Amino acid sequence: MHIKDYMKNHFNDLVLCPPLFYNWDTGIRFELGDPSIDWAEKDKYMRQVYIRALEIYKALHNNDDELYVVTMAHFSNVPKRKVKKLNLYKQYIKNKTVLKELNLDIIPNIFAEEDEDPKDNTYRYWVRCKAYEVRHVQLIKSICNHEVGLKPRVYQRVYFINITTGTIFHINDDRGCDVISISSNSIKQLFEKYNDWILDYDRERINAVFL
């Protein structure tokens, strides 16, 4: 199934752009980095970021789950035939057969206002694979590194869509991540197990869904 059809059928044509949490009724916003940790202790800060991001990912995904791994990138307007495949998939997807099925859709800039002529397009790369075919530890750490100047890092926005459970996981940056779902039952265990990690700013809204 094309990613566009999946999103239409299961997420009411939700556009994959931040903040997912505010654009969908059923979700949780988690805090990854502890703002009370002094930046001089960057290693300590990032250890917590990695631990929390990986724990949430693992709680959401079993090895045999079917996933879409979706990457949203922005370039100057260039023909599709001249757009190179992202190294992200070569580095973080284990199965070469899956890599041959890498899809690219060019869509209007998702950040452009309705009355604005977008200068750039949005390039949506996606593959369908099993969770075990993703080098998720390396990929998630690279996503978390984006804003803090550490390498390796991934500049583009990456979304993990779990077809099996009907969830979407997106790391905004080292500070936090969003999890949304077609059903509150699919992520209630996250709400209960990692309740202390929920961003307090949005806790009242989140509690209203699960309590």
PDB file of C-alpha atoms in Angstrom:
ATOM      1  CA  MET A   1       0.000   0.000   0.000  1.00  0.00           C
ATOM      2  CA  HIS A   2       1.237   3.485  -0.834  1.00  0.00           C
ATOM      3  CA  ILE A   3       2.028   5.598   2.211  1.00  0.00           C
ATOM      4  CA  LYS A   4      -0.499   8.186   1.037  1.00  0.00           C
ATOM      5  CA  ASP A   5      -3.289   5.597   1.034  1.00  0.00           C
ATOM      6  CA  TYR A   6      -2.284   4.280   4.443  1.00  0.00           C
ATOM      7  CA  MET A   7      -2.358   7.757   5.983  1.00  0.00           C
ATOM      8  CA  LYS A   8      -5.720   8.475   4.371  1.00  0.00           C
ATOM      9  CA  ASN A   9      -7.276   5.231   5.604  1.00  0.00           C
ATOM     10  CA  HIS A  10      -5.845   5.190   9.124  1.00  0.00           C
ATOM     11  CA  PHE A  11      -4.834   8.740  10.056  1.00  0.00           C
ATOM     12  CA  ASN A  12      -7.387  10.829   8.168  1.00  0.00           C
ATOM     13  CA  ASP A  13      -4.759  12.267   5.775  1.00  0.00           C
ATOM     14  CA  LEU A  14      -2.635  13.601   8.643  1.00  0.00           C
ATOM     15  CA  VAL A  15       0.373  15.499   7.310  1.00  0.00           C
ATOM     16  CA  LEU A  16       3.661  14.213   8.684  1.00  0.00           C
ATOM     17  CA  CYS A  17       5.091  17.363  10.169  1.00  0.00           C
ATOM     18  CA  PRO A  18       5.717  18.548  13.719  1.00  0.00           C
ATOM     19  CA  PRO A  19       4.080  18.829  16.107  1.00  0.00           C
ATOM     20  CA  LEU A  20       2.293  15.507  15.617  1.00  0.00           C
ATOM     21  CA  PHE A  21       0.980  15.589  19.173  1.00  0.00           C
ATOM     22  CA  TYR A  22      -1.050  18.765  18.592  1.00  0.00           C
ATOM     23  CA  ASN A  23      -2.367  17.575  15.235  1.00  0.00           C
ATOM     24  CA  TRP A  24      -3.920  14.325  16.476  1.00  0.00           C
ATOM     25  CA  ASP A  25      -6.332  13.554  19.307  1.00  0.00           C
ATOM     26  CA  THR A  26      -4.641  10.443  20.721  1.00  0.00           C
ATOM     27  CA  GLY A  27      -1.020  10.873  21.653  1.00  0.00           C
ATOM     28  CA  ILE A  28       1.697  11.386  24.236  1.00  0.00           C
ATOM     29  CA  ARG A  29       4.489  13.943  24.341  1.00  0.00           C
ATOM     30  CA  PHE A  30       7.582  12.768  26.193  1.00  0.00           C
ATOM     31  CA  GLU A  31      10.510  14.767  27.516  1.00  0.00           C
ATOM     32  CA  LEU A  32      13.840  13.222  26.507  1.00  0.00           C
ATOM     33  CA  GLY A  33      16.491  15.659  27.710  1.00  0.00           C
ATOM     34  CA  ASP A  34      16.491  16.918  31.295  1.00  0.00           C
ATOM     35  CA  PRO A  35      16.726  20.737  31.149  1.00  0.00           C
ATOM     36  CA  SER A  36      18.043  20.817  34.713  1.00  0.00           C
ATOM     37  CA  ILE A  37      21.292  19.114  33.649  1.00  0.00           C
ATOM     38  CA  ASP A  38      24.010  21.697  33.060  1.00  0.00           C
ATOM     39  CA  TRP A  39      25.205  21.741  29.455  1.00  0.00           C
ATOM     40  CA  ALA A  40      28.745  21.312  30.750  1.00  0.00           C
ATOM     41  CA  GLU A  41      27.594  17.761  31.506  1.00  0.00           C
ATOM     42  CA  LYS A  42      26.592  17.145  27.903  1.00  0.00           C
ATOM     43  CA  ASP A  43      27.551  13.466  28.033  1.00  0.00           C
ATOM     44  CA  LYS A  44      25.238  12.902  30.988  1.00  0.00           C
ATOM     45  CA  TYR A  45      22.463  14.827  29.270  1.00  0.00           C
ATOM     46  CA  MET A  46      22.747  12.844  26.035  1.00  0.00           C
ATOM     47  CA  ARG A  47      22.902   9.497  27.842  1.00  0.00           C
ATOM     48  CA  GLN A  48      19.464  10.219  29.241  1.00  0.00           C
ATOM     49  CA  VAL A  49      18.199  11.341  25.825  1.00  0.00           C
ATOM     50  CA  TYR A  50      19.356   8.102  24.188  1.00  0.00           C
ATOM     51  CA  ILE A  51      18.031   5.880  26.980  1.00  0.00           C
ATOM     52  CA  ARG A  52      14.577   7.427  26.935  1.00  0.00           C
ATOM     53  CA  ALA A  53      14.261   7.551  23.137  1.00  0.00           C
ATOM     54  CA  LEU A  54      15.356   3.938  22.759  1.00  0.00           C
ATOM     55  CA  GLU A  55      13.158   2.689  25.587  1.00  0.00           C
ATOM     56  CA  ILE A  56      10.086   4.305  24.047  1.00  0.00           C
ATOM     57  CA  TYR A  57      10.951   2.967  20.604  1.00  0.00           C
ATOM     58  CA  LYS A  58      11.421  -0.577  21.920  1.00  0.00           C
ATOM     59  CA  ALA A  59       8.156  -0.432  23.840  1.00  0.00           C
ATOM     60  CA  LEU A  60       6.357   0.511  20.619  1.00  0.00           C
ATOM     61  CA  HIS A  61       7.934  -1.954  18.213  1.00  0.00           C
ATOM     62  CA  ASN A  62       8.261  -5.729  18.188  1.00  0.00           C
ATOM     63  CA  ASN A  63      10.783  -7.299  15.815  1.00  0.00           C
ATOM     64  CA  ASP A  64       8.186  -8.641  13.403  1.00  0.00           C
ATOM     65  CA  ASP A  65       6.064  -5.501  13.234  1.00  0.00           C
ATOM     66  CA  GLU A  66       5.534  -4.012   9.785  1.00  0.00           C
ATOM     67  CA  LEU A  67       6.822  -0.454   9.507  1.00  0.00           C
ATOM     68  CA  TYR A  68       6.957   2.453   7.163  1.00  0.00           C
ATOM     69  CA  VAL A  69      10.174   4.396   7.740  1.00  0.00           C
ATOM     70  CA  VAL A  70       9.420   7.845   6.340  1.00  0.00           C
ATOM     71  CA  THR A  71      11.848  10.724   5.882  1.00  0.00           C
ATOM     72  CA  MET A  72      10.746  14.248   5.009  1.00  0.00           C
ATOM     73  CA  ALA A  73      13.445  16.342   3.355  1.00  0.00           C
ATOM     74  CA  HIS A  74      13.514  19.763   1.694  1.00  0.00           C
ATOM     75  CA  PHE A  75      15.648  20.801  -1.265  1.00  0.00           C
ATOM     76  CA  SER A  76      15.582  23.525  -3.891  1.00  0.00           C
ATOM     77  CA  ASN A  77      13.183  22.740  -6.701  1.00  0.00           C
ATOM     78  CA  VAL A  78      14.920  20.107  -8.809  1.00  0.00           C
ATOM     79  CA  PRO A  79      13.522  17.360 -11.047  1.00  0.00           C
ATOM     80  CA  LYS A  80      12.867  14.029  -9.368  1.00  0.00           C
ATOM     81  CA  ARG A  81      15.385  12.274 -11.593  1.00  0.00           C
ATOM     82  CA  LYS A  82      18.164  14.483 -10.205  1.00  0.00           C
ATOM     83  CA  VAL A  83      17.383  13.906  -6.532  1.00  0.00           C
ATOM     84  CA  LYS A  84      19.813  11.461  -4.978  1.00  0.00           C
ATOM     85  CA  LYS A  85      18.737   8.709  -2.636  1.00  0.00           C
ATOM     86  CA  LEU A  86      19.380   9.520   0.999  1.00  0.00           C
ATOM     87  CA  ASN A  87      22.288   7.714   2.623  1.00  0.00           C
ATOM     88  CA  LEU A  88      20.039   7.397   5.653  1.00  0.00           C
ATOM     89  CA  TYR A  89      18.424   4.306   4.171  1.00  0.00           C
ATOM     90  CA  LYS A  90      21.675   2.776   3.036  1.00  0.00           C
ATOM     91  CA  GLN A  91      23.156   3.227   6.506  1.00  0.00           C
ATOM     92  CA  TYR A  92      20.223   2.243   8.684  1.00  0.00           C
ATOM     93  CA  ILE A  93      18.231  -0.355   6.713  1.00  0.00           C
ATOM     94  CA  LYS A  94      19.873  -3.790   6.791  1.00  0.00           C
ATOM     95  CA  ASN A  95      18.020  -5.546   3.961  1.00  0.00           C
ATOM     96  CA  LYS A  96      19.308  -4.667   0.483  1.00  0.00           C
ATOM     97  CA  THR A  97      16.083  -5.943  -1.056  1.00  0.00           C
ATOM     98  CA  VAL A  98      14.183  -3.365   0.976  1.00  0.00           C
ATOM     99  CA  LEU A  99      16.547  -0.648  -0.231  1.00  0.00           C
ATOM    100  CA  LYS A 100      15.638  -1.457  -3.826  1.00  0.00           C
ATOM    101  CA  GLU A 101      12.039  -0.602  -2.951  1.00  0.00           C
ATOM    102  CA  LEU A 102      12.864   2.887  -1.677  1.00  0.00           C
ATOM    103  CA  ASN A 103      10.104   5.277  -2.751  1.00  0.00           C
ATOM    104  CA  LEU A 104      10.284   9.005  -3.348  1.00  0.00           C
ATOM    105  CA  ASP A 105       7.258  11.298  -3.589  1.00  0.00           C
ATOM    106  CA  ILE A 106       7.626  14.990  -4.360  1.00  0.00           C
ATOM    107  CA  ILE A 107       4.868  16.997  -2.700  1.00  0.00           C
ATOM    108  CA  PRO A 108       4.290  20.727  -2.099  1.00  0.00           C
ATOM    109  CA  ASN A 109       6.231  22.235   0.777  1.00  0.00           C
ATOM    110  CA  ILE A 110       4.365  21.102   3.888  1.00  0.00           C
ATOM    111  CA  PHE A 111       5.409  24.264   5.750  1.00  0.00           C
ATOM    112  CA  ALA A 112       4.171  26.723   3.095  1.00  0.00           C
ATOM    113  CA  GLU A 113       1.157  28.883   3.914  1.00  0.00           C
ATOM    114  CA  GLU A 114      -1.964  28.376   1.819  1.00  0.00           C
ATOM    115  CA  ASP A 115      -1.508  31.645  -0.083  1.00  0.00           C
ATOM    116  CA  GLU A 116       2.255  31.247  -0.411  1.00  0.00           C
ATOM    117  CA  ASP A 117       4.095  30.007  -3.482  1.00  0.00           C
ATOM    118  CA  PRO A 118       6.464  27.407  -1.996  1.00  0.00           C
ATOM    119  CA  LYS A 119      10.088  27.887  -2.961  1.00  0.00           C
ATOM    120  CA  ASP A 120      11.000  24.323  -2.132  1.00  0.00           C
ATOM    121  CA  ASN A 121       9.219  21.030  -2.418  1.00  0.00           C
ATOM    122  CA  THR A 122       9.019  18.379   0.268  1.00  0.00           C
ATOM    123  CA  TYR A 123      10.694  15.110  -0.684  1.00  0.00           C
ATOM    124  CA  ARG A 124       9.071  12.173   1.034  1.00  0.00           C
ATOM    125  CA  TYR A 125      11.270   9.061   1.091  1.00  0.00           C
ATOM    126  CA  TRP A 126       9.782   5.861   2.461  1.00  0.00           C
ATOM    127  CA  VAL A 127      10.246   2.133   2.659  1.00  0.00           C
ATOM    128  CA  ARG A 128       8.141  -0.659   4.084  1.00  0.00           C
ATOM    129  CA  CYS A 129      10.075  -3.162   6.166  1.00  0.00           C
ATOM    130  CA  LYS A 130      10.116  -5.264   9.317  1.00  0.00           C
ATOM    131  CA  ALA A 131      11.225  -3.619  12.529  1.00  0.00           C
ATOM    132  CA  TYR A 132      14.183  -5.993  12.836  1.00  0.00           C
ATOM    133  CA  GLU A 133      15.496  -4.726   9.493  1.00  0.00           C
ATOM    134  CA  VAL A 134      16.099  -1.251  10.925  1.00  0.00           C
ATOM    135  CA  ARG A 135      19.324  -0.384  12.729  1.00  0.00           C
ATOM    136  CA  HIS A 136      17.193   1.515  15.187  1.00  0.00           C
ATOM    137  CA  VAL A 137      19.817   2.146  17.879  1.00  0.00           C
ATOM    138  CA  GLN A 138      22.190   3.903  15.496  1.00  0.00           C
ATOM    139  CA  LEU A 139      19.393   5.732  13.683  1.00  0.00           C
ATOM    140  CA  ILE A 140      17.714   7.045  16.810  1.00  0.00           C
ATOM    141  CA  LYS A 141      20.985   8.278  18.281  1.00  0.00           C
ATOM    142  CA  SER A 142      21.754  10.069  15.009  1.00  0.00           C
ATOM    143  CA  ILE A 143      18.339  11.748  15.044  1.00  0.00           C
ATOM    144  CA  CYS A 144      18.825  12.869  18.643  1.00  0.00           C
ATOM    145  CA  ASN A 145      22.250  14.315  17.745  1.00  0.00           C
ATOM    146  CA  HIS A 146      20.902  16.710  15.149  1.00  0.00           C
ATOM    147  CA  GLU A 147      20.483  19.847  17.249  1.00  0.00           C
ATOM    148  CA  VAL A 148      23.426  19.383  19.617  1.00  0.00           C
ATOM    149  CA  GLY A 149      26.270  19.221  17.110  1.00  0.00           C
ATOM    150  CA  LEU A 150      27.248  15.596  17.703  1.00  0.00           C
ATOM    151  CA  LYS A 151      28.027  13.057  14.987  1.00  0.00           C
ATOM    152  CA  PRO A 152      26.693  11.008  13.382  1.00  0.00           C
ATOM    153  CA  ARG A 153      23.543  13.029  12.899  1.00  0.00           C
ATOM    154  CA  VAL A 154      20.464  12.988  10.719  1.00  0.00           C
ATOM    155  CA  TYR A 155      19.208  16.368   9.523  1.00  0.00           C
ATOM    156  CA  GLN A 156      15.895  15.248   8.057  1.00  0.00           C
ATOM    157  CA  ARG A 157      12.739  14.418   9.997  1.00  0.00           C
ATOM    158  CA  VAL A 158      12.171  10.679  10.370  1.00  0.00           C
ATOM    159  CA  TYR A 159       8.854   9.043  11.228  1.00  0.00           C
ATOM    160  CA  PHE A 160       8.393   5.425  12.281  1.00  0.00           C
ATOM    161  CA  ILE A 161       4.885   4.316  11.314  1.00  0.00           C
ATOM    162  CA  ASN A 162       3.967   0.971  12.817  1.00  0.00           C
ATOM    163  CA  ILE A 163       1.410  -0.652  10.523  1.00  0.00           C
ATOM    164  CA  THR A 164       0.906  -3.564  12.917  1.00  0.00           C
ATOM    165  CA  THR A 165      -0.096  -1.444  15.915  1.00  0.00           C
ATOM    166  CA  GLY A 166      -1.287   1.764  14.256  1.00  0.00           C
ATOM    167  CA  THR A 167       1.216   4.093  15.919  1.00  0.00           C
ATOM    168  CA  ILE A 168       3.598   6.826  14.763  1.00  0.00           C
ATOM    169  CA  PHE A 169       6.813   7.677  16.608  1.00  0.00           C
ATOM    170  CA  HIS A 170       8.671  10.914  15.899  1.00  0.00           C
ATOM    171  CA  ILE A 171      11.646  12.443  17.695  1.00  0.00           C
ATOM    172  CA  ASN A 172      11.395  16.228  17.493  1.00  0.00           C
ATOM    173  CA  ASP A 173      14.943  16.753  18.778  1.00  0.00           C
ATOM    174  CA  ASP A 174      16.983  15.953  21.886  1.00  0.00           C
ATOM    175  CA  ARG A 175      14.338  17.624  24.042  1.00  0.00           C
ATOM    176  CA  GLY A 176      11.340  15.479  23.258  1.00  0.00           C
ATOM    177  CA  CYS A 177       9.355  13.072  21.101  1.00  0.00           C
ATOM    178  CA  ASP A 178       5.753  12.439  20.115  1.00  0.00           C
ATOM    179  CA  VAL A 179       3.830   9.174  19.943  1.00  0.00           C
ATOM    180  CA  ILE A 180       0.386   9.133  18.347  1.00  0.00           C
ATOM    181  CA  SER A 181      -1.990   6.263  17.710  1.00  0.00           C
ATOM    182  CA  ILE A 182      -5.278   5.335  16.072  1.00  0.00           C
ATOM    183  CA  SER A 183      -6.302   3.815  19.412  1.00  0.00           C
ATOM    184  CA  SER A 184      -5.520   4.815  22.979  1.00  0.00           C
ATOM    185  CA  ASN A 185      -5.254   1.111  23.882  1.00  0.00           C
ATOM    186  CA  SER A 186      -2.169   0.771  21.674  1.00  0.00           C
ATOM    187  CA  ILE A 187      -0.146   3.253  23.714  1.00  0.00           C
ATOM    188  CA  LYS A 188      -1.750   3.121  27.152  1.00  0.00           C
ATOM    189  CA  GLN A 189       1.121   0.938  28.372  1.00  0.00           C
ATOM    190  CA  LEU A 190       3.504   3.778  27.460  1.00  0.00           C
ATOM    191  CA  PHE A 191       1.387   6.222  29.419  1.00  0.00           C
ATOM    192  CA  GLU A 192       1.550   3.966  32.461  1.00  0.00           C
ATOM    193  CA  LYS A 193       5.152   2.743  32.255  1.00  0.00           C
ATOM    194  CA  TYR A 194       6.816   6.031  31.328  1.00  0.00           C
ATOM    195  CA  ASN A 195       4.442   8.416  33.058  1.00  0.00           C
ATOM    196  CA  ASP A 196       7.306  10.238  34.771  1.00  0.00           C
ATOM    197  CA  TRP A 197       8.736  11.116  31.353  1.00  0.00           C
ATOM    198  CA  ILE A 198       5.586  12.838  30.086  1.00  0.00           C
ATOM    199  CA  LEU A 199       6.085  16.528  29.403  1.00  0.00           C
ATOM    200  CA  ASP A 200       4.333  18.296  32.272  1.00  0.00           C
ATOM    201  CA  TYR A 201       3.243  21.166  30.037  1.00  0.00           C
ATOM    202  CA  ASP A 202       0.900  18.775  28.168  1.00  0.00           C
ATOM    203  CA  ARG A 203       0.093  16.394  31.009  1.00  0.00           C
ATOM    204  CA  GLU A 204      -3.471  17.614  31.556  1.00  0.00           C
ATOM    205  CA  ARG A 205      -4.365  17.032  27.904  1.00  0.00           C
ATOM    206  CA  ILE A 206      -2.703  13.609  27.916  1.00  0.00           C
ATOM    207  CA  ASN A 207      -4.390  12.557  31.159  1.00  0.00           C
ATOM    208  CA  ALA A 208      -7.757  13.371  29.626  1.00  0.00           C
ATOM    209  CA  VAL A 209      -7.155  10.680  27.001  1.00  0.00           C
ATOM    210  CA  PHE A 210      -5.984   7.866  29.271  1.00  0.00           C
ATOM    211  CA  LEU A 211      -7.582   8.464  32.672  1.00  0.00           C
TER     212      LEU A 211
END
